[in-house]
Amino acid sequence: MFRGAAFFRSVQAKLIIVYMLLILIAMQLIGVYFVSAMKTSLTNNFTNDLKEQAELLSVLAGQNWTGSGEAAEDKTASLRTLVDNFSSMSSGEIQVLDVSGRVLITSLSTHADLVNSKNTQTVVSRALQGIDDNEEYIIDEDNVRKKVVAKPVVSAGKIVGAIYIVASMQSLYDTMQRINGIFISGVLIALCLTAVLGVILAHTVTQPIKEMTKRATAVAEGRFHVRMPVFGSDEIGQLGEAFNHMTSRLQGVLALNEEEKEKLSSILTNMSDGVIAADESGSVILVNRVASAMLGMREADIIGRGISGLLDLPEDDEELPSAGLRSIILGGSGGTPDSPGGPGGREDLTIKATLSPIHRRESGTEVGVSGTIAVLQDITEQERLDTLRREFVANVSHELRTPLTTIKSYTEALEDGALDDRAVAGRFVGVIQNETERMIRLVTDLLQLSRMDSKETALRRKKADLFELVEEVAERFMFPLQGKGIGIRLKASPDLGTVNVDRDQIDQVLDNVVSNAMKYTTEGGEVTLDAYRLEDGLRYAVVVSDTGIGIPKEELGRIFERFYRVDKARSRGMGGTGLGLAIAREIVEAHGGDIAIESELGQGTRVTFTLPAYAEGGGE
């Protein structure tokens, strides 16, 4: 009993039942449609046959009715012959009626008593009224279903009678009954075949599943050598192949885990960032080469040490992180309050240490912290750039605030009454104009530097005579220099050669350098311009030297920084923005050259930059 109940709960029984239900439903739908269509077709054919007989008989009867000079007996005999001929082709009763509905002739001898009686059926009345399409479905006193058809008989354009045909439909319904019986027998046979085929098909589907269940149990017990036989390439076969593949993967999982550990160790060892791993007590268990280089220690000396002491963490950070990430900056320029020096005693590095807990998991659930991972990043250059950025912002703010403050002060003075004194007002307006021009120069230089930094400025290189470039600069500055009592000397040779440069930008470099030489050279001094071809033949050197006040050696390293001035008060008083040499360096480097400055305090300054020589074809 229980085995039978278990069978009906099995996949095999469910598949068999589903197959049988599908066939049964499909056969029922087909049967309903087929029987309905067959019944409609047979009924229509039966009715159409009766109508055609009635129509033909009415036409022939009308022709016989019009015989001129015939006696009534001859007309009746002619109609009798006509009815007898048709009755052999018809299974029903044929009656010929006159215009009053009286029966003249009937095809059935058993109904001879109906002759001369009146047929009062509705279809007869409609036919005698001239209505052509008259049919009716009736059930007689013997419970026999019949079809009645009536057609008017027209002679000489007048209705002279009617043809009445009544036929039994019992044979039609008997045929339908036999068809239904045949169909039901076919359904039963189909269900039996479906049950047999369902058992066979269900067995082919469920048997591999049973085998797979047995082998899965064996694998769960640790017998990884068990394999699932694969027959065919259908879904069951694919499932078997997947099972075998899974078993192979499980069998090699221990070796794979070991291999993955080795890979992870290799990755950590060769990462570009430093990595230190510590256990739950804080002792270092793993360190890569980058981290040991940052700390300035050997790997063997790091293993086993406490991570907090190794990274110079402050006392309140002795406890290892247990919730999330923790980032600490270690180094001389950005260390924590308790560790002003870099880790391992290195003062030249600024290191960002990001500490993250290693969570212990059991069955996918976190149950504690088993250690710490520290990722070390050398951010020395980033810190330097951040410092330069902050200084740049501060310098820009200062450079803009100074002329704006001056303009505001002089504007307020003019509003307070200085405007009435034309001499004072003119002087104040001149100061305002000078400060405005100074701000315009500053903004223009900043925009040019910004375009150079973003690579938006494209060089329009052309062939240019280097001597002409230097000579034009000397001519432009001749009168301003002479006005200050400073001499200018051009040492370059006229047959110097050509360079491949953006002439406008190189003019700007020369203007900036010569302008600086003029600002910092006192009366009686001299500015010299020289140019010559270097030994490699691919470049030219342009030299601008002066006999000015010079630059202290400790300041030379920052001379090309933006907004940097050796003598800030004097430079600002001369209208300088502190960006000229920075722009000059950007332009020269964009041409593929370099720029350098040599100076000695009280002796003068020498600026040298290189430019690419022009080669045949227009390139460098």
Coordinates of C-alpha atoms in Angstrom, one line a residue:
M1 CA 0.0 0.0 0.0
F2 CA 2.8 2.4 1.0
R3 CA 4.8 1.4 -2.1
G4 CA 1.8 2.2 -4.3
A5 CA 1.4 5.6 -2.7
A6 CA 5.1 6.3 -3.0
F7 CA 4.9 5.4 -6.7
F8 CA 2.2 8.0 -7.4
R9 CA 4.4 10.6 -5.7
S10 CA 7.3 9.7 -7.9
V11 CA 8.4 11.7 -10.9
Q12 CA 7.7 8.7 -13.2
A13 CA 4.0 8.5 -12.2
K14 CA 3.7 12.3 -12.5
L15 CA 5.1 12.1 -16.0
I16 CA 2.8 9.3 -17.1
I17 CA -0.3 11.1 -15.7
V18 CA 0.7 14.3 -17.4
Y19 CA 1.2 12.6 -20.8
M20 CA -2.2 10.9 -20.5
L21 CA -3.9 14.1 -19.5
L22 CA -2.4 15.9 -22.4
I23 CA -3.5 13.3 -24.9
L24 CA -7.0 13.1 -23.4
I25 CA -7.4 16.9 -23.5
A26 CA -6.1 17.0 -27.1
M27 CA -8.4 14.2 -28.3
Q28 CA -11.4 15.8 -26.6
L29 CA -10.8 19.1 -28.2
I30 CA -10.2 17.5 -31.6
G31 CA -13.3 15.3 -31.1
V32 CA -15.6 18.1 -30.2
Y33 CA -14.5 20.1 -33.2
F34 CA -14.6 17.1 -35.6
V35 CA -18.1 15.9 -34.5
S36 CA -19.5 19.4 -34.6
A37 CA -18.1 20.1 -38.0
M38 CA -19.2 16.6 -39.3
K39 CA -22.8 17.2 -38.0
T40 CA -23.0 20.6 -39.6
S41 CA -21.6 19.3 -42.9
L42 CA -24.0 16.3 -43.1
T43 CA -27.0 18.4 -42.1
N44 CA -26.2 21.1 -44.7
N45 CA -25.7 18.5 -47.4
F46 CA -29.0 16.8 -46.5
T47 CA -30.9 20.1 -46.5
N48 CA -29.3 21.2 -49.8
D49 CA -30.3 17.9 -51.5
L50 CA -33.9 18.4 -50.5
K51 CA -33.9 22.0 -51.7
E52 CA -32.4 21.0 -55.0
Q53 CA -35.0 18.3 -55.5
A54 CA -37.8 20.6 -54.6
E55 CA -36.5 23.3 -56.8
L56 CA -36.1 21.0 -59.8
L57 CA -39.5 19.4 -59.2
S58 CA -41.2 22.8 -58.9
V59 CA -39.8 23.9 -62.3
L60 CA -40.9 20.7 -64.0
A61 CA -44.3 20.7 -62.4
G62 CA -44.8 24.3 -63.6
Q63 CA -44.0 23.3 -67.1
N64 CA -46.5 20.3 -67.0
W65 CA -49.1 22.6 -65.4
T66 CA -49.1 24.9 -68.5
G67 CA -50.1 22.3 -71.0
S68 CA -52.8 23.9 -73.2
G69 CA -55.9 21.9 -73.8
E70 CA -55.0 19.1 -71.5
A71 CA -57.7 17.5 -69.4
A72 CA -57.4 17.6 -65.6
E73 CA -56.8 13.8 -65.6
D74 CA -54.0 14.1 -68.1
K75 CA -52.3 16.9 -66.0
T76 CA -52.6 14.7 -62.9
A77 CA -51.2 11.7 -64.7
S78 CA -48.3 13.8 -65.9
L79 CA -47.5 15.1 -62.4
R80 CA -47.9 11.5 -61.1
T81 CA -45.2 10.3 -63.5
L82 CA -42.9 13.2 -62.5
V83 CA -43.4 12.5 -58.8
D84 CA -42.8 8.8 -59.3
N85 CA -39.6 9.5 -61.1
F86 CA -38.3 11.7 -58.3
S87 CA -39.4 9.5 -55.5
S88 CA -37.0 6.8 -56.7
M89 CA -34.2 9.3 -55.9
S90 CA -35.6 10.7 -52.7
S91 CA -35.8 9.0 -49.3
G92 CA -38.7 11.2 -48.2
E93 CA -42.3 11.9 -49.2
I94 CA -43.2 14.2 -52.1
Q95 CA -46.5 16.0 -52.3
V96 CA -47.9 18.2 -55.1
L97 CA -50.3 20.8 -53.8
D98 CA -52.6 23.2 -55.7
V99 CA -53.0 26.9 -55.0
S100 CA -55.3 26.3 -52.1
G101 CA -53.0 23.8 -50.4
R102 CA -55.0 20.8 -51.3
V103 CA -52.9 17.6 -51.9
L104 CA -53.1 16.5 -55.5
I105 CA -50.4 13.8 -55.5
T106 CA -48.3 12.0 -52.8
S107 CA -45.3 9.7 -53.5
L108 CA -46.2 7.4 -50.6
S109 CA -49.1 5.0 -51.3
T110 CA -49.5 4.7 -47.5
H111 CA -50.5 8.3 -47.5
A112 CA -53.1 8.0 -50.3
D113 CA -55.8 9.1 -47.9
L114 CA -54.1 12.6 -47.8
V115 CA -55.1 13.2 -51.4
N116 CA -57.7 16.0 -51.7
S117 CA -57.0 17.0 -48.1
K118 CA -55.5 20.3 -47.2
N119 CA -51.9 20.7 -46.0
T120 CA -51.9 23.5 -43.5
Q121 CA -48.2 23.5 -42.5
T122 CA -46.4 26.9 -42.2
V123 CA -43.9 26.1 -44.9
V124 CA -46.8 25.4 -47.3
S125 CA -48.5 28.6 -46.6
R126 CA -45.2 30.5 -47.1
A127 CA -44.6 28.8 -50.4
L128 CA -48.1 29.5 -51.7
Q129 CA -47.4 33.2 -50.8
G130 CA -44.5 33.1 -53.2
I131 CA -41.7 32.8 -50.6
D132 CA -39.0 30.7 -52.2
D133 CA -36.9 29.6 -49.2
N134 CA -39.0 27.5 -46.9
E135 CA -37.6 24.8 -44.6
E136 CA -38.5 23.4 -41.2
Y137 CA -37.2 20.9 -38.7
I138 CA -39.9 18.8 -37.1
I139 CA -40.3 15.8 -34.8
D140 CA -43.4 13.6 -35.6
E141 CA -45.6 11.7 -33.3
D142 CA -43.2 8.7 -33.6
N143 CA -40.4 10.9 -32.2
V144 CA -38.7 10.8 -35.6
R145 CA -36.7 13.9 -36.6
K146 CA -37.6 15.1 -40.1
K147 CA -36.7 17.9 -42.5
V148 CA -39.5 19.7 -44.4
V149 CA -39.0 21.8 -47.6
A150 CA -41.6 23.6 -49.7
K151 CA -41.3 25.4 -53.0
P152 CA -43.9 27.4 -54.9
V153 CA -44.9 26.1 -58.4
V154 CA -45.1 29.0 -60.9
S155 CA -46.9 28.7 -64.3
A156 CA -47.4 31.6 -66.7
G157 CA -46.1 34.0 -64.0
K158 CA -48.6 32.9 -61.4
I159 CA -48.4 30.6 -58.4
V160 CA -50.5 27.6 -59.2
G161 CA -49.4 25.3 -56.5
A162 CA -46.5 24.0 -54.3
I163 CA -44.1 21.2 -54.0
Y164 CA -43.8 19.8 -50.5
I165 CA -41.0 17.3 -49.5
V166 CA -40.6 15.8 -46.0
A167 CA -37.7 13.4 -45.3
S168 CA -36.5 11.6 -42.2
M169 CA -33.1 12.6 -40.7
Q170 CA -32.8 9.4 -38.6
S171 CA -30.2 7.9 -40.9
L172 CA -28.1 11.0 -40.6
Y173 CA -28.2 10.8 -36.8
D174 CA -27.4 7.1 -36.9
T175 CA -24.3 7.9 -38.9
M176 CA -23.3 10.5 -36.4
Q177 CA -23.8 8.0 -33.6
R178 CA -21.5 5.5 -35.3
I179 CA -18.9 8.2 -35.9
N180 CA -19.0 9.1 -32.1
G181 CA -18.5 5.4 -31.2
I182 CA -15.5 5.1 -33.6
F183 CA -14.0 8.3 -32.1
I184 CA -14.4 7.1 -28.5
S185 CA -12.8 3.8 -29.4
G186 CA -9.9 5.7 -30.9
V187 CA -9.5 7.8 -27.8
L188 CA -9.4 4.8 -25.6
I189 CA -6.8 3.1 -27.8
A190 CA -4.7 6.3 -27.8
L191 CA -4.9 6.5 -24.1
C192 CA -3.7 2.9 -23.7
L193 CA -0.8 3.5 -26.1
T194 CA 0.0 6.7 -24.3
A195 CA 0.1 4.9 -21.0
V196 CA 2.5 2.3 -22.4
L197 CA 4.7 4.9 -24.1
G198 CA 4.6 7.1 -21.0
V199 CA 5.9 4.3 -18.8
I200 CA 8.8 3.7 -21.3
L201 CA 9.5 7.4 -21.7
A202 CA 9.3 8.2 -18.0
H203 CA 11.6 5.3 -17.2
T204 CA 14.2 6.7 -19.6
V205 CA 14.0 10.1 -17.9
T206 CA 13.8 9.0 -14.2
Q207 CA 16.3 6.1 -14.4
P208 CA 19.3 8.4 -14.9
I209 CA 18.0 10.6 -12.1
K210 CA 17.9 7.6 -9.8
E211 CA 21.5 6.7 -10.8
M212 CA 22.6 10.2 -10.2
T213 CA 21.1 10.3 -6.8
K214 CA 23.0 7.1 -5.8
R215 CA 26.3 8.6 -7.1
A216 CA 25.7 11.9 -5.4
T217 CA 25.3 10.1 -2.1
A218 CA 28.5 8.3 -2.8
V219 CA 30.3 11.6 -3.5
A220 CA 28.9 13.1 -0.3
E221 CA 30.5 10.1 1.5
G222 CA 33.9 11.0 0.0
R223 CA 34.1 8.5 -2.8
F224 CA 35.2 10.9 -5.5
H225 CA 36.1 8.1 -8.0
V226 CA 32.4 7.4 -8.7
R227 CA 31.4 8.5 -12.1
M228 CA 28.0 9.0 -13.8
P229 CA 27.5 7.0 -17.0
V230 CA 26.6 9.4 -19.9
F231 CA 24.3 8.1 -22.6
G232 CA 23.6 10.7 -25.4
S233 CA 24.0 14.4 -25.5
D234 CA 20.5 15.5 -24.3
E235 CA 19.8 17.4 -21.1
I236 CA 20.1 14.3 -19.0
G237 CA 23.5 13.5 -20.6
Q238 CA 24.6 17.1 -20.1
L239 CA 23.5 16.8 -16.4
G240 CA 25.6 13.7 -16.1
E241 CA 28.6 15.4 -17.7
A242 CA 28.2 18.3 -15.3
F243 CA 28.0 15.9 -12.3
N244 CA 31.2 14.2 -13.4
H245 CA 32.9 17.6 -13.9
M246 CA 31.7 18.7 -10.4
T247 CA 33.1 15.5 -8.9
S248 CA 36.5 16.0 -10.6
R249 CA 36.6 19.6 -9.3
L250 CA 35.7 18.5 -5.7
Q251 CA 38.4 15.8 -5.9
G252 CA 41.0 18.4 -6.7
V253 CA 39.8 21.1 -4.4
L254 CA 42.5 20.7 -1.8
A255 CA 45.3 20.9 -4.3
L256 CA 43.6 23.9 -6.0
N257 CA 43.4 25.7 -2.6
E258 CA 47.0 25.2 -2.0
E259 CA 47.8 26.5 -5.5
E260 CA 45.7 29.5 -4.9
K261 CA 47.5 30.2 -1.7
E262 CA 50.8 30.2 -3.6
K263 CA 49.4 32.5 -6.3
L264 CA 48.1 34.9 -3.6
S265 CA 51.5 34.9 -1.9
S266 CA 53.2 35.6 -5.3
I267 CA 50.8 38.5 -6.0
L268 CA 51.3 40.0 -2.6
T269 CA 55.1 39.7 -3.0
N270 CA 55.1 41.5 -6.4
M271 CA 52.5 44.2 -5.8
S272 CA 53.6 47.8 -6.5
D273 CA 52.2 48.7 -3.0
G274 CA 53.7 47.5 0.2
V275 CA 51.6 44.8 2.0
I276 CA 52.0 43.6 5.6
A277 CA 49.8 40.9 7.1
A278 CA 49.6 40.4 10.8
D279 CA 47.8 37.7 12.9
E280 CA 45.2 38.4 15.5
S281 CA 47.9 39.2 18.1
G282 CA 49.4 41.8 15.8
S283 CA 52.6 39.9 14.9
V284 CA 53.7 40.3 11.3
I285 CA 53.3 37.0 9.4
L286 CA 53.8 38.2 5.8
V287 CA 55.6 41.2 4.2
N288 CA 56.4 41.8 0.5
R289 CA 59.5 43.3 -0.9
V290 CA 58.0 46.7 -1.5
A291 CA 57.0 47.1 2.1
S292 CA 60.4 46.0 3.3
A293 CA 62.0 48.6 1.0
M294 CA 59.7 51.3 2.3
L295 CA 60.5 50.4 5.9
G296 CA 64.3 50.1 5.1
M297 CA 64.4 46.7 6.7
R298 CA 65.0 43.1 5.7
E299 CA 62.0 40.8 5.4
A300 CA 63.4 38.5 8.0
D301 CA 63.8 41.3 10.5
I302 CA 60.1 42.3 10.0
I303 CA 58.5 38.9 10.4
G304 CA 57.4 38.4 14.0
R305 CA 57.5 42.0 15.0
G306 CA 54.3 43.9 16.2
I307 CA 52.7 45.8 13.4
S308 CA 51.9 48.8 15.6
G309 CA 55.5 49.3 16.6
L310 CA 56.7 48.6 13.1
L311 CA 54.5 51.3 11.6
D312 CA 55.1 53.7 14.6
L313 CA 51.4 53.8 15.3
P314 CA 50.3 56.0 18.3
E315 CA 49.4 54.4 21.5
D316 CA 45.7 54.7 21.0
D317 CA 46.0 52.7 17.8
E318 CA 47.6 49.7 19.5
E319 CA 44.3 47.7 19.2
L320 CA 44.0 46.2 15.8
P321 CA 41.2 47.4 13.6
S322 CA 38.1 45.2 13.9
A323 CA 35.3 47.0 12.2
G324 CA 36.5 48.5 8.9
L325 CA 39.3 50.3 7.1
R326 CA 41.7 52.7 8.9
S327 CA 44.1 55.0 7.1
I328 CA 47.1 56.7 8.7
I329 CA 49.7 58.9 7.2
L330 CA 53.2 58.1 8.3
G331 CA 56.2 60.3 7.5
G332 CA 58.2 63.4 8.2
S333 CA 55.8 65.7 6.4
G334 CA 52.5 64.1 7.4
G335 CA 53.0 61.8 10.3
T336 CA 50.7 61.2 13.2
P337 CA 51.3 63.3 16.3
D338 CA 53.2 60.5 18.1
S339 CA 55.4 59.6 15.1
P340 CA 56.9 62.7 13.5
G341 CA 59.5 60.5 11.7
G342 CA 58.8 58.0 8.9
P343 CA 58.4 54.3 9.7
G344 CA 61.7 52.5 10.2
G345 CA 63.3 55.9 10.9
R346 CA 63.1 57.1 7.3
E347 CA 62.6 60.8 7.1
D348 CA 62.5 61.1 3.3
L349 CA 59.2 59.2 2.8
T350 CA 55.6 60.0 3.5
I351 CA 53.6 56.7 3.6
K352 CA 49.9 56.1 3.7
A353 CA 49.1 52.9 5.7
T354 CA 45.6 51.5 5.1
L355 CA 44.7 48.8 7.7
S356 CA 41.9 46.4 7.1
P357 CA 40.7 43.5 9.3
I358 CA 40.8 39.9 8.1
H359 CA 37.4 38.3 9.2
R360 CA 37.1 34.7 10.2
R361 CA 34.1 33.0 8.7
E362 CA 32.3 29.8 9.5
S363 CA 29.5 28.6 7.2
G364 CA 29.5 32.0 5.5
T365 CA 29.0 33.9 8.8
E366 CA 31.6 36.3 10.4
V367 CA 32.6 35.0 13.8
G368 CA 35.6 37.3 14.6
V369 CA 38.8 38.9 13.4
S370 CA 41.8 36.7 12.6
G371 CA 44.3 39.3 11.6
T372 CA 45.1 42.6 9.9
I373 CA 46.2 43.6 6.4
A374 CA 48.2 46.8 6.0
V375 CA 48.6 48.3 2.5
L376 CA 51.5 50.9 2.4
Q377 CA 51.5 53.5 -0.4
D378 CA 54.3 55.9 -1.0
I379 CA 52.6 59.3 -1.2
T380 CA 55.7 61.5 -1.0
E381 CA 55.3 62.9 -4.4
Q382 CA 51.5 63.4 -3.9
E383 CA 52.2 65.3 -0.7
R384 CA 54.8 67.4 -2.5
L385 CA 52.3 68.2 -5.3
D386 CA 49.6 69.0 -2.7
T387 CA 52.0 71.4 -1.0
L388 CA 52.8 73.1 -4.3
R389 CA 49.1 73.3 -5.1
R390 CA 48.4 75.0 -1.8
E391 CA 51.3 77.4 -2.3
F392 CA 50.1 78.2 -5.8
V393 CA 46.5 79.0 -4.6
A394 CA 47.9 81.1 -1.8
N395 CA 50.2 83.0 -4.3
V396 CA 47.4 83.6 -6.8
S397 CA 45.2 84.9 -4.0
H398 CA 48.0 87.2 -2.7
E399 CA 48.9 88.4 -6.2
L400 CA 45.3 89.3 -7.0
R401 CA 44.5 90.7 -3.5
T402 CA 47.5 93.2 -3.6
P403 CA 46.4 95.1 -6.7
L404 CA 42.7 94.9 -5.8
T405 CA 43.5 96.4 -2.4
T406 CA 45.5 99.2 -4.0
I407 CA 42.7 99.9 -6.5
K408 CA 40.1 99.9 -3.8
S409 CA 42.1 102.2 -1.6
Y410 CA 42.7 104.7 -4.4
T411 CA 39.1 104.5 -5.5
E412 CA 37.9 105.3 -2.0
A413 CA 40.4 108.2 -1.9
L414 CA 38.9 109.6 -5.1
E415 CA 35.4 109.3 -3.7
D416 CA 36.5 111.1 -0.5
G417 CA 37.5 114.2 -2.4
A418 CA 40.8 113.5 -4.2
L419 CA 38.9 113.6 -7.4
D420 CA 38.6 117.4 -7.1
D421 CA 42.4 117.9 -7.2
R422 CA 43.2 117.2 -10.8
A423 CA 46.9 116.6 -10.1
V424 CA 46.3 114.1 -7.3
A425 CA 43.4 112.5 -9.2
G426 CA 45.5 112.0 -12.3
R427 CA 48.2 110.4 -10.2
F428 CA 45.7 108.1 -8.5
V429 CA 44.1 107.1 -11.8
G430 CA 47.6 106.3 -13.1
V431 CA 48.1 104.0 -10.1
I432 CA 44.8 102.3 -10.7
Q433 CA 45.6 101.8 -14.4
N434 CA 49.0 100.3 -13.6
E435 CA 47.5 97.9 -11.0
T436 CA 44.8 96.9 -13.5
E437 CA 47.3 96.2 -16.2
R438 CA 49.3 94.2 -13.7
M439 CA 46.2 92.0 -13.0
I440 CA 45.6 91.6 -16.7
R441 CA 49.2 90.4 -17.2
L442 CA 48.8 88.0 -14.3
V443 CA 45.5 86.5 -15.6
T444 CA 46.9 86.3 -19.1
D445 CA 50.0 84.4 -17.8
L446 CA 47.8 82.1 -15.7
L447 CA 45.6 81.3 -18.7
Q448 CA 48.7 80.6 -20.9
L449 CA 50.1 78.3 -18.2
S450 CA 46.7 76.5 -17.9
R451 CA 46.5 75.9 -21.6
M452 CA 50.1 74.6 -21.6
D453 CA 49.3 72.3 -18.7
S454 CA 46.2 70.9 -20.5
K455 CA 48.1 70.5 -23.8
E456 CA 45.5 72.8 -25.5
T457 CA 48.2 75.0 -27.1
A458 CA 49.5 73.4 -30.3
L459 CA 52.9 74.5 -31.6
R460 CA 52.9 76.1 -35.0
R461 CA 56.5 75.1 -35.9
K462 CA 58.1 76.8 -38.9
K463 CA 61.6 77.3 -40.2
A464 CA 63.1 80.4 -38.6
D465 CA 66.5 82.1 -38.8
L466 CA 67.9 81.9 -35.3
F467 CA 70.1 85.0 -35.8
E468 CA 67.0 87.1 -36.9
L469 CA 65.2 85.9 -33.7
V470 CA 68.0 87.0 -31.4
E471 CA 68.6 90.2 -33.4
E472 CA 65.0 91.3 -33.3
V473 CA 64.9 90.9 -29.5
A474 CA 68.1 93.0 -29.2
E475 CA 66.5 95.7 -31.3
R476 CA 63.2 95.6 -29.3
F477 CA 65.0 96.1 -26.0
M478 CA 67.7 98.5 -27.2
F479 CA 65.9 101.7 -26.3
P480 CA 64.5 100.6 -23.0
L481 CA 67.9 99.3 -21.9
Q482 CA 69.7 102.5 -23.0
G483 CA 67.0 104.5 -21.1
K484 CA 68.2 102.7 -17.9
G485 CA 71.8 103.2 -18.8
I486 CA 72.3 99.5 -19.6
G487 CA 74.3 98.3 -22.6
I488 CA 73.2 95.4 -24.9
R489 CA 75.6 93.3 -26.9
L490 CA 74.8 90.7 -29.6
K491 CA 77.5 88.0 -30.0
A492 CA 75.7 85.6 -32.4
S493 CA 77.0 85.0 -35.9
P494 CA 74.7 86.1 -38.8
D495 CA 75.2 82.7 -40.6
L496 CA 74.1 80.8 -37.5
G497 CA 71.5 78.6 -39.1
T498 CA 67.8 77.8 -38.8
V499 CA 65.6 76.3 -36.1
N500 CA 62.2 74.5 -36.2
V501 CA 60.1 76.4 -33.7
D502 CA 56.9 78.3 -33.0
R503 CA 58.3 81.8 -33.5
D504 CA 55.8 83.7 -31.5
Q505 CA 56.3 81.5 -28.4
I506 CA 60.1 81.6 -28.7
D507 CA 59.9 85.4 -29.0
Q508 CA 57.9 85.3 -25.7
V509 CA 60.7 83.2 -24.0
L510 CA 63.4 85.7 -25.1
D511 CA 61.2 88.7 -24.0
N512 CA 60.7 87.2 -20.6
V513 CA 64.4 86.3 -20.1
V514 CA 65.7 89.7 -21.4
S515 CA 63.0 91.5 -19.4
N516 CA 64.2 89.9 -16.2
A517 CA 67.8 90.7 -17.1
M518 CA 66.9 94.4 -17.6
K519 CA 64.9 94.5 -14.3
Y520 CA 67.8 93.2 -12.2
T521 CA 70.7 94.9 -13.9
T522 CA 71.8 98.3 -12.5
E523 CA 72.9 101.3 -14.4
G524 CA 76.2 100.8 -16.1
G525 CA 75.6 97.1 -16.5
E526 CA 75.4 95.0 -19.7
V527 CA 73.0 92.4 -21.2
T528 CA 74.6 90.0 -23.7
L529 CA 72.7 87.8 -26.2
D530 CA 74.5 84.8 -27.8
A531 CA 73.5 81.7 -29.8
Y532 CA 75.6 78.8 -31.1
R533 CA 75.1 75.3 -32.5
L534 CA 75.8 72.4 -30.1
E535 CA 78.2 69.6 -30.9
D536 CA 75.5 67.1 -31.7
G537 CA 74.4 69.3 -34.6
L538 CA 70.7 68.8 -33.8
R539 CA 70.2 71.6 -31.4
Y540 CA 71.1 75.3 -30.8
A541 CA 71.8 77.0 -27.5
V542 CA 70.6 80.5 -26.8
V543 CA 72.2 82.4 -24.0
V544 CA 71.1 85.6 -22.2
S545 CA 73.6 86.9 -19.6
D546 CA 73.7 90.0 -17.6
T547 CA 75.9 91.7 -15.0
G548 CA 73.1 92.3 -12.6
I549 CA 72.6 91.7 -8.9
G550 CA 72.6 87.9 -9.3
I551 CA 70.7 85.2 -7.4
P552 CA 71.7 83.4 -4.2
K553 CA 72.6 79.8 -4.8
E554 CA 70.1 78.5 -2.4
E555 CA 67.3 80.1 -4.5
L556 CA 68.3 78.7 -7.8
G557 CA 66.5 75.4 -7.3
R558 CA 63.1 77.2 -7.1
I559 CA 63.7 79.9 -9.7
F560 CA 61.4 78.3 -12.2
E561 CA 58.5 77.7 -9.8
R562 CA 55.3 79.7 -10.4
F563 CA 55.1 83.0 -8.5
Y564 CA 58.5 82.5 -7.0
R565 CA 60.6 85.7 -6.6
V566 CA 64.0 86.1 -5.1
D567 CA 63.3 89.7 -4.2
K568 CA 59.5 89.8 -3.9
A569 CA 59.2 93.5 -3.1
R570 CA 61.4 94.7 -6.0
S571 CA 59.9 92.3 -8.5
R572 CA 56.3 93.3 -7.6
G573 CA 57.3 96.9 -7.7
M574 CA 58.6 96.4 -11.3
G575 CA 55.2 94.9 -12.3
G576 CA 56.4 91.3 -12.5
T577 CA 53.9 88.4 -12.0
G578 CA 56.4 85.8 -11.0
L579 CA 55.3 83.6 -13.9
G580 CA 57.7 84.6 -16.7
L581 CA 60.4 82.0 -16.1
A582 CA 57.7 79.3 -15.5
I583 CA 56.1 80.1 -18.9
A584 CA 59.5 80.1 -20.5
R585 CA 60.3 76.7 -19.2
E586 CA 57.0 75.3 -20.4
I587 CA 57.5 76.7 -23.9
V588 CA 61.1 75.4 -24.2
E589 CA 60.2 71.9 -22.9
A590 CA 57.2 71.8 -25.3
H591 CA 59.8 72.3 -28.1
G592 CA 61.8 69.4 -26.8
G593 CA 64.5 71.6 -25.3
D594 CA 65.7 72.4 -21.8
I595 CA 66.4 75.6 -19.9
A596 CA 69.0 76.2 -17.1
I597 CA 70.1 79.2 -15.1
E598 CA 73.5 80.0 -13.5
S599 CA 74.1 82.9 -11.2
E600 CA 76.4 84.3 -8.6
L601 CA 75.3 86.9 -6.1
G602 CA 76.6 90.3 -7.1
Q603 CA 78.2 89.0 -10.4
G604 CA 75.2 88.5 -12.7
T605 CA 73.0 85.7 -14.2
R606 CA 73.3 83.5 -17.2
V607 CA 70.2 81.8 -18.7
T608 CA 70.7 79.1 -21.4
F609 CA 68.0 77.2 -23.3
T610 CA 68.2 74.9 -26.3
L611 CA 66.1 74.7 -29.5
P612 CA 65.8 72.0 -32.2
A613 CA 67.7 72.7 -35.4
Y614 CA 65.7 72.7 -38.7
A615 CA 66.2 69.6 -40.8
E616 CA 65.4 69.1 -44.5
G617 CA 61.8 68.2 -44.9
G618 CA 60.6 70.6 -42.2
G619 CA 61.1 68.3 -39.2
E620 CA 63.5 68.0 -36.4

